[in-house]
CSV table of C-alpha atoms in Angstrom, one decimal:
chain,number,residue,atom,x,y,z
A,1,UNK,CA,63.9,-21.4,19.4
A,2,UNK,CA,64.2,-24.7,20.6
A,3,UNK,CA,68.0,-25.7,22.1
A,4,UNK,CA,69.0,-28.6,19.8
A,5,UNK,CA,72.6,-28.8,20.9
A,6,UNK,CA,71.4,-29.9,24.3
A,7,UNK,CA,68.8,-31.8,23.6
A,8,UNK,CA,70.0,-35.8,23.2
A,9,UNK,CA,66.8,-37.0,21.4
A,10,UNK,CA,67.0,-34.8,18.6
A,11,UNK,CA,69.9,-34.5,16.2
A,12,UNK,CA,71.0,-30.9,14.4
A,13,UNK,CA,73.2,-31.2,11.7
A,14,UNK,CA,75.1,-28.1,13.3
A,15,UNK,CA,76.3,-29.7,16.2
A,16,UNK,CA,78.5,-32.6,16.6
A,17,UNK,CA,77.9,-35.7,18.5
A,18,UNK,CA,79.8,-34.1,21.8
A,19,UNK,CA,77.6,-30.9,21.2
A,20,UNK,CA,80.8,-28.6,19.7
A,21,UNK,CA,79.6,-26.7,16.5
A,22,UNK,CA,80.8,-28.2,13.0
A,23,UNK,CA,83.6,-26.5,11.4
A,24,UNK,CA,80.9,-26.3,8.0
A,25,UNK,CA,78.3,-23.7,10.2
A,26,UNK,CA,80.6,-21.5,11.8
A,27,UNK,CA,79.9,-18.4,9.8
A,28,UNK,CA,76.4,-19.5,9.7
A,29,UNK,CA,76.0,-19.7,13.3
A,30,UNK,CA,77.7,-16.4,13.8
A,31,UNK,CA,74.7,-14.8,11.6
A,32,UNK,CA,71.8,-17.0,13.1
A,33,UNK,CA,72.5,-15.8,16.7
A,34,UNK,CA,71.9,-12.3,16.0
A,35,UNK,CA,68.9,-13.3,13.5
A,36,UNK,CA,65.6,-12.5,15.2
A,37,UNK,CA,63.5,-15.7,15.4
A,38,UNK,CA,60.6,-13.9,14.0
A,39,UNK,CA,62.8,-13.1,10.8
A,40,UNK,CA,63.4,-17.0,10.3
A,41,UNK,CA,59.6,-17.5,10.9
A,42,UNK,CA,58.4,-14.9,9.0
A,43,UNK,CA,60.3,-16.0,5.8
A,44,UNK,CA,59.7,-19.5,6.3
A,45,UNK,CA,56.1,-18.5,5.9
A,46,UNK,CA,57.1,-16.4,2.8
A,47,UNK,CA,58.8,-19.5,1.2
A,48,UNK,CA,56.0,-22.3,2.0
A,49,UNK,CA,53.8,-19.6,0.3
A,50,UNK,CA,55.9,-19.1,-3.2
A,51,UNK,CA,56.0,-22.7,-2.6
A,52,UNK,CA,52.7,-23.1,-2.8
A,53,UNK,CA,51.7,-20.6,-5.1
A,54,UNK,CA,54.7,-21.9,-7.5
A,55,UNK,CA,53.0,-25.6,-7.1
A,56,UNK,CA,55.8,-27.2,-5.1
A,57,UNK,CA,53.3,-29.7,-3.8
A,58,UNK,CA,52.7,-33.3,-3.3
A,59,UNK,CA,49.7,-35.1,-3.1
A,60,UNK,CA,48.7,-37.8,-0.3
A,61,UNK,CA,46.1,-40.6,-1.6
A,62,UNK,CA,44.4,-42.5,1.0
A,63,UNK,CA,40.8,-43.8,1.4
A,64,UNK,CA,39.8,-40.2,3.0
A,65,UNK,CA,40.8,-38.0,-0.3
A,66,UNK,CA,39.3,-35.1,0.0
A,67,UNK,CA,40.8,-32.4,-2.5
A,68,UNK,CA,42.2,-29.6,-0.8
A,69,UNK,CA,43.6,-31.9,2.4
A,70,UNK,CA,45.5,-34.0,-0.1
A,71,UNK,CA,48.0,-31.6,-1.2
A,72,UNK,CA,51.3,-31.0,0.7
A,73,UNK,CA,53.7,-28.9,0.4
A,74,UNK,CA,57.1,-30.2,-0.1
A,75,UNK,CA,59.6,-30.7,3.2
A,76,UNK,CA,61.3,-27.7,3.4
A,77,UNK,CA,63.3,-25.8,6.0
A,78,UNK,CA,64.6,-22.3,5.9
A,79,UNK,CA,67.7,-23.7,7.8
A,80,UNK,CA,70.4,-25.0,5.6
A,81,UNK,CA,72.2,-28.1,5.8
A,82,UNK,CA,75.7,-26.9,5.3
A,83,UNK,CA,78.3,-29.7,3.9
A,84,UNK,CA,82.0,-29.3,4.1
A,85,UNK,CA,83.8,-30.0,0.9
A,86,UNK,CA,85.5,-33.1,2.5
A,87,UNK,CA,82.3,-34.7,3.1
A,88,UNK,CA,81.2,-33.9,-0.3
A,89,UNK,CA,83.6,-35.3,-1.7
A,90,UNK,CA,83.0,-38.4,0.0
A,91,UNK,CA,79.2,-38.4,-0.6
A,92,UNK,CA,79.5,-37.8,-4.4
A,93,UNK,CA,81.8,-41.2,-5.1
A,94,UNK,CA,78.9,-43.1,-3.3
């Protein structure tokens, strides 16, 4: 897996701004570094294909439509985004 918490141009919602984990992904963490990588890939490729099965799809107009290129599958990521109850709460009053 790619090392996000040390990589300044990319951001990972696990890892704060000085690179400490969030209080929100502890237990998470605990679990993902004992997960085998080919677990996560394997049922991210399980997902995108209920996904796709299920019709969880977009479709991308352009002057090149061609049927079968058009459709996307919607953005998704087998990773959570984990948010606190404190920030939450602050998200849902806007």
């Amino acid at each position: 897996m790619i090392d996000l918490k040390n990589n300044a141009q990319l951001f990972d919602e696990m890892w704060g701004h000085d690179s400490t984990l969030r209080d929100a992904y502890a237990n998470f963490n605990n679990w993902l570094e004992v997960e085998e990588p080919a677990r996560l890939r394997k049922k991210q490729t399980e997902a995108e294909r209920l996904f796709r099965l299920s019709g969880i799809t977009f479709n991308v107009y352009g002057k090149d439509e061609k049927e079968n290129e058009n459709e996307r599958l919607i953005p998704f990521d087998i990773i959570p985004r984990i948010i606190s109850a404190r920030e939450w709460s602050r998200l849902s009053t806007g």
